[in-house]
Coordinates of C-alpha atoms and ligand atoms in Angstrom, one line a residue:
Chain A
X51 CA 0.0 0.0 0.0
X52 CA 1.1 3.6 -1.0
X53 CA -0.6 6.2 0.4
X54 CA 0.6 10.3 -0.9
X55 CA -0.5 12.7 1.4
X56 CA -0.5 16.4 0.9
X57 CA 2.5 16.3 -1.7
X58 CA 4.2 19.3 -2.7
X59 CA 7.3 20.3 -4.5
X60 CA 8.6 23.3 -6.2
X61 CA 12.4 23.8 -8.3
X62 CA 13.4 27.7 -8.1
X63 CA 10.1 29.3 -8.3
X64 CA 8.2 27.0 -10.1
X65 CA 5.6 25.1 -8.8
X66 CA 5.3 21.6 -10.1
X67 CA 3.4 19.6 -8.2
X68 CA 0.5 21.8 -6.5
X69 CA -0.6 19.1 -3.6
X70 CA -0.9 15.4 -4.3
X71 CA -3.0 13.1 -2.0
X72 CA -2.9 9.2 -3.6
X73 CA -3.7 5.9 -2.0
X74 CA -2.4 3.2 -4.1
X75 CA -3.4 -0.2 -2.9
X76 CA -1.4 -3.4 -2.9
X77 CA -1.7 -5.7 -6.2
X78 CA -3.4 -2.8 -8.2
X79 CA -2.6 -1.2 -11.5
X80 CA -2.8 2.8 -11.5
X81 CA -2.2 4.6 -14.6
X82 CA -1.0 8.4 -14.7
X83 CA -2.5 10.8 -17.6
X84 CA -1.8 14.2 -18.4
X85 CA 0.0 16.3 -20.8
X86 CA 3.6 17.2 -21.2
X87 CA 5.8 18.9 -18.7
X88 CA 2.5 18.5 -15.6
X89 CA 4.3 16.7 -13.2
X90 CA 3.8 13.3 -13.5
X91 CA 8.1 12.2 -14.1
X92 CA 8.6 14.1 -10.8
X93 CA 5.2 12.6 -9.1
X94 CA 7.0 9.1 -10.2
X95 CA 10.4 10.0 -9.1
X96 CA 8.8 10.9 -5.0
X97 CA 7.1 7.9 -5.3
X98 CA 10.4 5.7 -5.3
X99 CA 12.5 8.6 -3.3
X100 CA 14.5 10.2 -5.7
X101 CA 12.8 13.3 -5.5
X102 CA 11.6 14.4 -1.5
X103 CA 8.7 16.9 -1.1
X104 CA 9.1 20.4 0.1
X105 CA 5.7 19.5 2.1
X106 CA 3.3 16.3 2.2
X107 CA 4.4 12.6 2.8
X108 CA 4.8 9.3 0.8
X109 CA 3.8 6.5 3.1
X110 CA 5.0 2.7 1.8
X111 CA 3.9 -0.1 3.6
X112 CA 3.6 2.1 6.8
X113 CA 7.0 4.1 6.4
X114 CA 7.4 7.3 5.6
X115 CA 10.2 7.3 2.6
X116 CA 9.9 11.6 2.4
X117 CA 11.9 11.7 5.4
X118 CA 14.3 8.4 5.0
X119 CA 18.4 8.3 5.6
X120 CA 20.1 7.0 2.1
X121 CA 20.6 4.1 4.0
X122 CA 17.2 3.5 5.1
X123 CA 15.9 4.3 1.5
X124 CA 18.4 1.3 -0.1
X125 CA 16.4 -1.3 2.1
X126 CA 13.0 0.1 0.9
X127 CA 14.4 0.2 -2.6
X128 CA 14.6 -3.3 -2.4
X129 CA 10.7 -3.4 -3.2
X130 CA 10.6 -1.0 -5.7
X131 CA 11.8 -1.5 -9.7
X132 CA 11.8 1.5 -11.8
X133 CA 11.9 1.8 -15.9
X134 CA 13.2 5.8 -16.5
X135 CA 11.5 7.2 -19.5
X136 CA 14.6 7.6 -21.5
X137 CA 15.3 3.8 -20.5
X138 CA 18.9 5.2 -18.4
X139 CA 20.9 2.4 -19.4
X140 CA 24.5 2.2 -17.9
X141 CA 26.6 3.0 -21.1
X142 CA 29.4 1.8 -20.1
X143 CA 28.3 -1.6 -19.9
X144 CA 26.8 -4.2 -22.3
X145 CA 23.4 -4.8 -22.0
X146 CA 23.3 -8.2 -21.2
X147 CA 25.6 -6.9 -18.2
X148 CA 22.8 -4.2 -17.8
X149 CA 20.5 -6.8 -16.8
X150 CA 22.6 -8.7 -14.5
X151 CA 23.2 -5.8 -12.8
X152 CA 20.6 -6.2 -10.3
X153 CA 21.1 -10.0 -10.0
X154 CA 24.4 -9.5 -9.4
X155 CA 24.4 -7.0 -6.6
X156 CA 21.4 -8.9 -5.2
X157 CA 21.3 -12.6 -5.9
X158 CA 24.7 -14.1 -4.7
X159 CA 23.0 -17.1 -4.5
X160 CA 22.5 -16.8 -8.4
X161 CA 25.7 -17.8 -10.3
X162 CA 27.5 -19.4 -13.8
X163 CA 24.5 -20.9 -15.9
X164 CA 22.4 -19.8 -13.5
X165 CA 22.6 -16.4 -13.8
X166 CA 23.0 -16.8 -17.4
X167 CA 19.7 -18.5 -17.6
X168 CA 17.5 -15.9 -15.5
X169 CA 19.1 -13.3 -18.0
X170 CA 18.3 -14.9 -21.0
X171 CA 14.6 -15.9 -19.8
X172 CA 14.0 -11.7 -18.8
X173 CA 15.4 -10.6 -22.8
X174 CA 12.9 -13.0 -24.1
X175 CA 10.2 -11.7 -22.0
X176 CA 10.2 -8.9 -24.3
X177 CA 11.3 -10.5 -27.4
X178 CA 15.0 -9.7 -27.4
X179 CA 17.4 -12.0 -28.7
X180 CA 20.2 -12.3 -25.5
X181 CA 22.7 -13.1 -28.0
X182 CA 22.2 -10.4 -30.9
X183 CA 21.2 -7.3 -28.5
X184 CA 23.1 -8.8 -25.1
X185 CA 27.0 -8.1 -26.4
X186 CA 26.2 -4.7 -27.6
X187 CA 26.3 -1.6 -25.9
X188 CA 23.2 0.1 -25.2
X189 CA 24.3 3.3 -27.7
X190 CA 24.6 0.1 -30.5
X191 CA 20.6 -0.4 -30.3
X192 CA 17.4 1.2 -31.4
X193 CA 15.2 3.6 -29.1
X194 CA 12.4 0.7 -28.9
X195 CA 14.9 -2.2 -28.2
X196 CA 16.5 0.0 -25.6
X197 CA 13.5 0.5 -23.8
X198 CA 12.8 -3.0 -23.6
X199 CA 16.8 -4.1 -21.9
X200 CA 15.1 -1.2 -19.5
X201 CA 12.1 -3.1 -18.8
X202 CA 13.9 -5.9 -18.4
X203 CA 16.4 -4.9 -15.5
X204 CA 13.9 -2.8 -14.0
X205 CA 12.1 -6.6 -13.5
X206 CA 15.1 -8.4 -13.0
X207 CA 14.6 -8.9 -9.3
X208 CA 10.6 -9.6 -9.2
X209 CA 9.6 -6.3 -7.0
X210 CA 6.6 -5.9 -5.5
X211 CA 6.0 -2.5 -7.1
X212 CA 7.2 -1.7 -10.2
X213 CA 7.4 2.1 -12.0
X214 CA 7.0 2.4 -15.5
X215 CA 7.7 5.5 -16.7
X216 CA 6.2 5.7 -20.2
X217 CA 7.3 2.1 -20.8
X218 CA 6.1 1.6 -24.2
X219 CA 6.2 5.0 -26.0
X220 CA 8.2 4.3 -29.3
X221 CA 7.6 0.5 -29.3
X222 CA 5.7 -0.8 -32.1
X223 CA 1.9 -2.5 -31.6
X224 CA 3.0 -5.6 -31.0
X225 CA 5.1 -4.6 -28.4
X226 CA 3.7 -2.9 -26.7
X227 CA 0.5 -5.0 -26.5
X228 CA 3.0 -7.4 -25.0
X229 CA 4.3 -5.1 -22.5
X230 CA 0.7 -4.3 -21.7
X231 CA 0.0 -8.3 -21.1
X232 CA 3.3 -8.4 -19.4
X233 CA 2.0 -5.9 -16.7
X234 CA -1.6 -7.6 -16.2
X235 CA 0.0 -11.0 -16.0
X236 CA 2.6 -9.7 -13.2
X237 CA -0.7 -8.6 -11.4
X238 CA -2.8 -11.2 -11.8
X239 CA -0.2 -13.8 -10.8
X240 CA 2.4 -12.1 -8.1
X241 CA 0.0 -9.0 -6.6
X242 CA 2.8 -6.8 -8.2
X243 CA 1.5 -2.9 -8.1
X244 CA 1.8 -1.1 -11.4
X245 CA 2.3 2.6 -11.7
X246 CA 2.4 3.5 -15.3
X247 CA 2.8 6.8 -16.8
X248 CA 1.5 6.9 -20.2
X249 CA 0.3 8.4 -23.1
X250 CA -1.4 5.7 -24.7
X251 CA -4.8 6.0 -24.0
X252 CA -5.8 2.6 -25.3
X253 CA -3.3 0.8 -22.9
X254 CA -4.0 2.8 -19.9
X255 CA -8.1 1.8 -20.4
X256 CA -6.7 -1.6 -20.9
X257 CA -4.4 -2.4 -17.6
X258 CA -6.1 0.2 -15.5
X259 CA -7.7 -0.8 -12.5
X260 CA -7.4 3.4 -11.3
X261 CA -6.7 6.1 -13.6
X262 CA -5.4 9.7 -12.7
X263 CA -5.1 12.7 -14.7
X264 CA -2.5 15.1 -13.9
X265 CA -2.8 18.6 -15.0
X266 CA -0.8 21.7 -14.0
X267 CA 1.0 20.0 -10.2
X268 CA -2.8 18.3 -9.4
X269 CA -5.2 15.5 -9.7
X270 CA -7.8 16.8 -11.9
X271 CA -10.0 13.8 -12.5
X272 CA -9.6 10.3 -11.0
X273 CA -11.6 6.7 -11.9
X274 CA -12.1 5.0 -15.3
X275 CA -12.9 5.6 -18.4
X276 CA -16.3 6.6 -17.8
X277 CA -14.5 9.2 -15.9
X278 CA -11.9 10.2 -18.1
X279 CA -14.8 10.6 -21.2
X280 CA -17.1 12.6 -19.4
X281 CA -14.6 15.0 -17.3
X282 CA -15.9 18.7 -17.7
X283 CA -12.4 19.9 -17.5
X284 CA -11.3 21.8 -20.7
X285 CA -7.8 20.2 -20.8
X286 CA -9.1 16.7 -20.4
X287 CA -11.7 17.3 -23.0
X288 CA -9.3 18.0 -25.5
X289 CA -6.8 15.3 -24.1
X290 CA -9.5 12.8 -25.1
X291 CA -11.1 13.8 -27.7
X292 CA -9.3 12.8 -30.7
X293 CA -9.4 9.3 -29.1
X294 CA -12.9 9.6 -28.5
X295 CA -13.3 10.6 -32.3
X296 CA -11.7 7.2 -33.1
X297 CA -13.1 4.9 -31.3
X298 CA -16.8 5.7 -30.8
Chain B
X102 CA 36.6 29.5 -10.9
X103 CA 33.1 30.2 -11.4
X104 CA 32.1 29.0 -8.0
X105 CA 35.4 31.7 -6.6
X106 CA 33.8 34.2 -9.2
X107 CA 30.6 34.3 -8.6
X108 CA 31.4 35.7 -4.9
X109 CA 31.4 35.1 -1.4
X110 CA 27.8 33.7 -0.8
X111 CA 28.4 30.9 -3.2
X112 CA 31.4 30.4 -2.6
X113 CA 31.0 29.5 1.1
X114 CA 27.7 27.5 -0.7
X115 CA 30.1 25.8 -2.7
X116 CA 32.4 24.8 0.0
X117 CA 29.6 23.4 2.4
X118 CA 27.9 21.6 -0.5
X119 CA 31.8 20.4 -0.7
X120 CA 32.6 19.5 2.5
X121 CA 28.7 17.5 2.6
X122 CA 29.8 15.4 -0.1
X123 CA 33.3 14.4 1.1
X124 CA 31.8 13.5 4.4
X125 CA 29.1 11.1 2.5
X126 CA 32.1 9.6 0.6
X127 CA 34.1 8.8 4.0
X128 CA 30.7 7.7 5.2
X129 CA 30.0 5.0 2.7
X130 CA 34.1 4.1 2.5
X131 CA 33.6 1.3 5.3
X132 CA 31.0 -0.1 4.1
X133 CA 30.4 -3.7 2.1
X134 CA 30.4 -4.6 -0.2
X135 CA 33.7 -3.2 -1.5
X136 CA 33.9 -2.4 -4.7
X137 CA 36.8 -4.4 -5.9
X138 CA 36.3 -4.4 -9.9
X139 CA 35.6 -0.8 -10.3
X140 CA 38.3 0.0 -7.7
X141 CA 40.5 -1.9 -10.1
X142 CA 39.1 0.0 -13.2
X143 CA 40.1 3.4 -12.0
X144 CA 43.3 2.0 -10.9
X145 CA 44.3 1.3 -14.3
X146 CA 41.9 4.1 -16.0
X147 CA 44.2 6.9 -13.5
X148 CA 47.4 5.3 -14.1
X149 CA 47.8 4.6 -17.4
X150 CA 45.4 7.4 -18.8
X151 CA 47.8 9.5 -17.1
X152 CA 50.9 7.8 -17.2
X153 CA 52.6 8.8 -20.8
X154 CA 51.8 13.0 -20.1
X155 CA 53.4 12.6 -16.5
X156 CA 56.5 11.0 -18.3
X157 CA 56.9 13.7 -20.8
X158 CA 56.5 16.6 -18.4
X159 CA 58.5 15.1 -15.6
X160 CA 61.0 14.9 -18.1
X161 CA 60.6 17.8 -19.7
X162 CA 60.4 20.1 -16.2
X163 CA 63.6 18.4 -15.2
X164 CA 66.0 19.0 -18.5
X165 CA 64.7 23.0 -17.8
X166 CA 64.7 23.2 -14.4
X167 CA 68.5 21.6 -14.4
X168 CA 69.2 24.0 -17.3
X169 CA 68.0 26.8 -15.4
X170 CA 69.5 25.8 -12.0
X171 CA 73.1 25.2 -14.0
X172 CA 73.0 29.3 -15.2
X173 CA 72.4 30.2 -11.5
X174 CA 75.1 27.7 -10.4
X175 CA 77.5 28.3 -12.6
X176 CA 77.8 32.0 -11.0
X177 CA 79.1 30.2 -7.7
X178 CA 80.7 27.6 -9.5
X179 CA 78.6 24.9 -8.0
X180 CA 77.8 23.4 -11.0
X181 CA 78.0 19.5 -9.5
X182 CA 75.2 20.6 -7.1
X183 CA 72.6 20.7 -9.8
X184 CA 71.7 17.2 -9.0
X185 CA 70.7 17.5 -5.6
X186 CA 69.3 20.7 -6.1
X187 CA 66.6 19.5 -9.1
X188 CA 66.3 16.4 -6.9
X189 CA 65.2 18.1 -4.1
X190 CA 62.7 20.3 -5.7
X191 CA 61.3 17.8 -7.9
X192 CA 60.5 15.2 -5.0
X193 CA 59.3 17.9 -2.5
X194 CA 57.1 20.1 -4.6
X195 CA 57.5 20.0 -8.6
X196 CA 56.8 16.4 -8.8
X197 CA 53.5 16.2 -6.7
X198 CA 52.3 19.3 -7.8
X199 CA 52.8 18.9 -11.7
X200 CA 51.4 15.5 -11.7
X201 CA 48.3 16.7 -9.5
X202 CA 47.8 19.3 -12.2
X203 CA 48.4 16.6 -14.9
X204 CA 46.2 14.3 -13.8
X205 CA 43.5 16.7 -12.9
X206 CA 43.5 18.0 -16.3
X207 CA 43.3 14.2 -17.5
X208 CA 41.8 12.2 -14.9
X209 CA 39.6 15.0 -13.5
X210 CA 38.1 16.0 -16.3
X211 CA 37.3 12.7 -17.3
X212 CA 35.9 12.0 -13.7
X213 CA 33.6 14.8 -14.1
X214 CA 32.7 14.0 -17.3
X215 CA 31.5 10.9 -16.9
X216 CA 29.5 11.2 -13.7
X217 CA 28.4 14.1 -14.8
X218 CA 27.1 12.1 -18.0
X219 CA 25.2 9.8 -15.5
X220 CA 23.4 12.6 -13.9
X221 CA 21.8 13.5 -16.3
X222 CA 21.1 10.6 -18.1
X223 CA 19.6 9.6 -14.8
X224 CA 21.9 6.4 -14.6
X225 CA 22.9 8.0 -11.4
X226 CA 19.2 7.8 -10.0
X227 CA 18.7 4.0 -11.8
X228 CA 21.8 2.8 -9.7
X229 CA 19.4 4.5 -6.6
X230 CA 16.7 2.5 -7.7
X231 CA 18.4 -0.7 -8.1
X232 CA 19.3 -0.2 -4.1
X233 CA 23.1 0.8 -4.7
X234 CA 24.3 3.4 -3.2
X235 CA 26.0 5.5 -5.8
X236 CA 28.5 6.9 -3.5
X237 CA 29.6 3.7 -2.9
X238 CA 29.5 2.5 -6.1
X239 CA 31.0 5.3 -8.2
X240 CA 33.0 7.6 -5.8
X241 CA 34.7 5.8 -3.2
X242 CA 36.3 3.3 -5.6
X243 CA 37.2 6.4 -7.6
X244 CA 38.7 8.2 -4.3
X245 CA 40.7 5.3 -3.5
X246 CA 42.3 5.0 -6.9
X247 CA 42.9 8.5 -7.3
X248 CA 44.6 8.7 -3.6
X249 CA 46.7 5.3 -4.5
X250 CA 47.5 6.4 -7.8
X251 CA 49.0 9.6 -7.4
X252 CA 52.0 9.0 -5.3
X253 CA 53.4 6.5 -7.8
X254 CA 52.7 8.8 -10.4
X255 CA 54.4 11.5 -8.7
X256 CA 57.4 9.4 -8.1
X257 CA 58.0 8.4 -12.1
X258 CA 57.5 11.9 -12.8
X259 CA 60.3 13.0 -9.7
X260 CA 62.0 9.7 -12.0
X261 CA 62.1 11.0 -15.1
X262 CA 62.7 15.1 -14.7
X263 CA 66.0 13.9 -12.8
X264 CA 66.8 11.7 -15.9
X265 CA 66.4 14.9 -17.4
X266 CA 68.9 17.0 -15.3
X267 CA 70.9 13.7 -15.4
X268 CA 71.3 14.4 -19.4
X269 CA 71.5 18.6 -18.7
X270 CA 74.1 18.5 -16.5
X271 CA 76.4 15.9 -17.2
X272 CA 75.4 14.9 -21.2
X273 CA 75.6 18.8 -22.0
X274 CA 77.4 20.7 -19.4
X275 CA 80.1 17.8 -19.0
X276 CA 79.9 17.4 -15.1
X277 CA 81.4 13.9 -14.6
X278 CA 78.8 11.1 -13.9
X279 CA 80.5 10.1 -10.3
X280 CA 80.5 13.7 -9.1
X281 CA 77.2 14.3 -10.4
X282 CA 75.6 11.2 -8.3
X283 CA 78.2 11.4 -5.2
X284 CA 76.8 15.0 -4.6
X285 CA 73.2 13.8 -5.2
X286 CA 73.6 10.5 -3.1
X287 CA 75.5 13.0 -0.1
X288 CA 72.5 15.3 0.1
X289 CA 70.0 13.3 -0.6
X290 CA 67.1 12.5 2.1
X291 CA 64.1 10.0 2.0
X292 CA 62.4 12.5 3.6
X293 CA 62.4 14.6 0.4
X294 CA 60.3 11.9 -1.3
X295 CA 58.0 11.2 1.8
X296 CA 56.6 14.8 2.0
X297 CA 56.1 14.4 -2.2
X298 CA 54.2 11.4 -1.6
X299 CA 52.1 12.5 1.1
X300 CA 51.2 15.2 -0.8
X301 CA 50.4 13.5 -4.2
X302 CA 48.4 11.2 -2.1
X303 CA 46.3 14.6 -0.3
X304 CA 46.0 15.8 -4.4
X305 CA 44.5 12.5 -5.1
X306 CA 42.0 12.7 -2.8
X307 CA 41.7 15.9 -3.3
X308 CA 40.9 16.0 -7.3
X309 CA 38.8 12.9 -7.2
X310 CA 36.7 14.1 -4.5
X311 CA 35.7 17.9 -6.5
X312 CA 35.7 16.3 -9.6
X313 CA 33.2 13.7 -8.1
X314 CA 31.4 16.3 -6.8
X315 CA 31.2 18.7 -10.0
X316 CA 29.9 15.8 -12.4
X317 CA 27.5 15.1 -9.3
X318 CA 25.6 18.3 -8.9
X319 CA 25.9 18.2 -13.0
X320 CA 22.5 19.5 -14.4
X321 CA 21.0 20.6 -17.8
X322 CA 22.3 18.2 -20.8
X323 CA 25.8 18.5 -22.8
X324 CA 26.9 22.3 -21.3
X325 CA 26.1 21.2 -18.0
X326 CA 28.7 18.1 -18.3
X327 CA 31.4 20.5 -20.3
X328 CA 30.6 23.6 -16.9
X329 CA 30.9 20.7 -14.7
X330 CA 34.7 19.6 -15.9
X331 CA 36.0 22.7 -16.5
X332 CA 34.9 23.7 -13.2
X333 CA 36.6 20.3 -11.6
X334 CA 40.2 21.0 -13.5
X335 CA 40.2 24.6 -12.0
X336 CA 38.6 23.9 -8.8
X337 CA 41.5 20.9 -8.7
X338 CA 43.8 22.7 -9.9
X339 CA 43.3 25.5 -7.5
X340 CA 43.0 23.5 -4.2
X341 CA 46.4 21.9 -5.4
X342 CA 48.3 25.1 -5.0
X343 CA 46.3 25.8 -2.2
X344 CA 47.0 23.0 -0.5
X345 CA 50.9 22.5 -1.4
X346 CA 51.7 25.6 0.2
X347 CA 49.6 24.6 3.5
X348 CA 50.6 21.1 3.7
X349 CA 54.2 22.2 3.7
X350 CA 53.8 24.1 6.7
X351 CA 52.6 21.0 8.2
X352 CA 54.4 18.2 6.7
X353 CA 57.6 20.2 7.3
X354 CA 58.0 20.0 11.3
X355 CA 56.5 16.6 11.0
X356 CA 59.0 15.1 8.5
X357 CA 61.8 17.0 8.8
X358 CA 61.4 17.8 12.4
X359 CA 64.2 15.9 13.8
X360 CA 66.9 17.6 11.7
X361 CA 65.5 20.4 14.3
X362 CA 66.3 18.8 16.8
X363 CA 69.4 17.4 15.5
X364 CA 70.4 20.8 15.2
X365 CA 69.7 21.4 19.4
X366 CA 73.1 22.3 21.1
X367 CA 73.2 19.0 23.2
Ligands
LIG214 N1 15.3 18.3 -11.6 C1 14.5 19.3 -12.0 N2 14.9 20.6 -11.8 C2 14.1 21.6 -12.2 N3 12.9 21.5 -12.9 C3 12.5 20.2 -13.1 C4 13.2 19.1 -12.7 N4 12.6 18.0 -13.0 C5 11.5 18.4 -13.6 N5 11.4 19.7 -13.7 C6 10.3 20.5 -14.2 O1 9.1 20.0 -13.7 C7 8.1 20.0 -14.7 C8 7.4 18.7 -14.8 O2 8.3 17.7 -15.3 P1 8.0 16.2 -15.5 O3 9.2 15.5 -16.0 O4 7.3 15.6 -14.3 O5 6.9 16.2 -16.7 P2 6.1 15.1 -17.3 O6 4.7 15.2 -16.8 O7 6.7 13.8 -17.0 O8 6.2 15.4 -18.9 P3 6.4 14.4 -20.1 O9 5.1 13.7 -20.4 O10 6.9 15.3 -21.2 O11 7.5 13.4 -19.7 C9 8.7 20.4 -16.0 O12 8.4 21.8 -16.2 C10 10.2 20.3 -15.7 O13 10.9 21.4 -16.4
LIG215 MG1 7.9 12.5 -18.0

């Protein structure tokens, strides 16, 4: 259970997120909308304890993280897996050793073929061939198959929340319906939470279970679809209506 | 420079913000698991990155500064004494202080550069999220190397500018080879190379540590990175000459303090 109470944070004088309260409960799949540049990166980033709030906490499992010692925050990190929206890939190592990364610093127990094999099974979760894409750096692969080796080590170690962070912008259908599958299917068989920025408003009616629409620092409409498609507010209106156009 | 420039206030800023992160690195130093791989990497990355600039300067400083010494020595006829002399200087302060500058200019940059490149790729906040502590990770290993590194470096650049006195003074001025190393092996001290030790190891730490810290606090794409290692070679560069002059104050009575006391009418 996450629970965001009160969240606020500004950089210089700017004002980005305007007072954030959020419960997100265990084994659920919450979906963040809104336009470019409103906040929702740096909602993500508090959520995880990169980012701490000028006011407003971020309680996980009973703790709050907004006030934690690095130390403290590596235990609760433990939980937590994270995909960055520009996939942050180590570049100075291959990405097969991108995705043992977190293996390695956290799975002694796992080791030789081992290792190897757990490696090889998480590329093929999203259709990546371990021994085309795995010696190569990650400068040496496209946009889409970099955001996958992201996906991959941000799931390398099974946590029990994982942060997507626009996880399939720039991947093709196919892909991306996989991804989408990948993220019901962690759900429905190990409770994992979901928290999934996105701008793909097919996807997000799809895994959804709660949807939130961030505009300008604030929650401006929360539910479902039928919530999303009916919202009064002008931004949201537009956000939706060339969907709506579509697929009505 | 532009953290002296920009005045007082952010200059004391700077030096809190400073003195904040090198207490985190000595904070995380102790701590498992340690990073032997990437302790090894800077190892090698410092020392032979570095290693081929250090020999050309050391040898370089030392055929001028013999050159120059032997026009100053030939006034009192002391010619022979240009060993010792360049010896001296080049172990005490030349050699650690060169090679500080060197490898800030090299290593430093680089340093920031690269860290700097993780901040704001956010591979700095993914190592965060993969429960590592970056500090650990990425700047005690690089803190260590840096502080190992630069004594040896110092010491084949103190190696190679006498090589080039040895060639001043006795390939071009004539001074015989036995005279030229009796005089150097009478006034010799060990302590000479101790103090230029110490203090390459202090300019180690020293230029790993701001440099860490520059590409750090790194913001805002490509100029951010380029501001952030310029700033760590000056910053570097600055503290070295800042700190060679204090650190001979107090390396002085500590070393040589017993030739003080020698010296005490008994
Ligand atoms: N570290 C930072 N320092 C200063 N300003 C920041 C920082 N991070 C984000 N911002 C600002 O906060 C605002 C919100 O950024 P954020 O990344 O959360 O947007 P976003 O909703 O994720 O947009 P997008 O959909 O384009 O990714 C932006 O105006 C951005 O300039
Ligand atoms: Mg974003």
């Amino acid at each position: 259970m996450i629970r965001i109470v009160g969240v606020r944070k500004r950089f210089g004088d700017r004002e980005v997120l305007k007072g954030i309260d959020l419960d997100i409960p265990r084994g659920s799949n919450l979906v963040i909308l809104g336009g470019s540049g409103m906040g929702k990166s740096v909602l993500m980033k508090h959520i995880i304890g990169l980012l701490q709030p000028d006011e407003g906490q971020i309680i996980v499992d009973g703790e709050d993280i907004s006030r934690m010692s690095p130390l403290q925050l590596k235990r609760v990190r433990g939980k937590f897996g994270m995909v960055f929206q520009n996939g942050a890939l180590f570049d100075s190592m291959s990405n097969w050793d991108n995705v043992a990364f977190p293996l390695r610093e956290h799975r002694r127990d796992l080791k030789g073929a081992a290792l190897d094999e757990r490696v090889r099974h998480l590329f093929q979760l999203f259709s990546l061939d371990p021994d085309v894409v795995g010696p190569r750096a990650p400068s040496e692969i496209s946009g889409g198959q970099r955001k996958r080796v992201a996906l991959a080590r941000a799931v390398a170690l099974d946590p029990a929340i994982v942060l997507y962070d626009e996880p399939t912008t720039g991947l093709d259908p196919i892909t991306t319906d996989q991804v989408d599958e990948m993220i019901l299917d962690a759900k429905r068989k190990l409770g994992v939470t979901s928290i999934v920025i996105s701008h793909d408003i097919a996807s997000a009616f799809k895994i959804a279970d709660h949807i939130i629409f961030i505009y300008d620092g604030q929650i401006v409409v929360r539910g479902l679809k039928h919530e999303m498609l009916t919202s009064t507010h002008p931004f949201v209106q537009r956000f939706f209506a060339t969907w709506t156009a579509k697929n009505v | 420079m532009a953290a002296v420039g920009q005045g007082p206030l952010a200059f004391v800023q700077g030096a809190g913000e400073l003195a904040v992160f090198v207490g985190r690195t000595f904070a995380w130093m102790p701590r498992r698991p340690f990073r032997w791989a990437q302790l090894f990497r800077h190892l090698r990355d410092i020392g032979f990155g570095s290693l081929f600039i250090v020999v050309l300067t050391g040898f370089f400083t030392g055929l001028v500064f013999g050159f120059q010494t032997l026009q100053g020595f030939r006034r009192f006829g002391a010619e022979a004494l240009v060993g010792p002399a360049t010896l001296l200087t080049l172990s005490r302060e030349l050699g650690p202080v060169l090679t500080g500058l060197m490898v800030a200019g090299r290593s430093g940059s680089g340093m920031a550069t690269e860290l700097g490149t993780m901040r704001v790729t956010e591979q700095i906040d993914a190592l965060s999220t993969l429960a590592v502590e970056p500090m650990q990770y990425l700047v005690v290993p690089r803190v260590l190397a840096a502080t190992l590194m630069m004594p040896l470096l110092t010491a084949i650049f103190t190696g190679f500018g006498f090589y080039g006195c040895y060639l001043i003074g006795v390939g071009r001025e004539g001074i015989d080879p036995g005279v030229f190393f009796f005089e150097t092996w009478q006034a010799a001290d060990p302590d000479d190379f101790y103090e230029g030790w110490i203090k390459g190891a202090f300019f180690g730490a020293q230029i790993s540590l701001i440099s860490s810290w520059q590409g750090f606090r790194a913001s805002g794409g490509a100029r951010g990175v380029g501001e952030a290692a310029t700033r760590a070679v000056v910053l570097s560069s600055v503290s070295i000459l800042v700190g060679t002059y204090l650190l001979a104050e107090l390396l002085d009575p500590l070393i040589h303090g017993y030739i003080w006391f020698d010296a005490l009418p008994k």
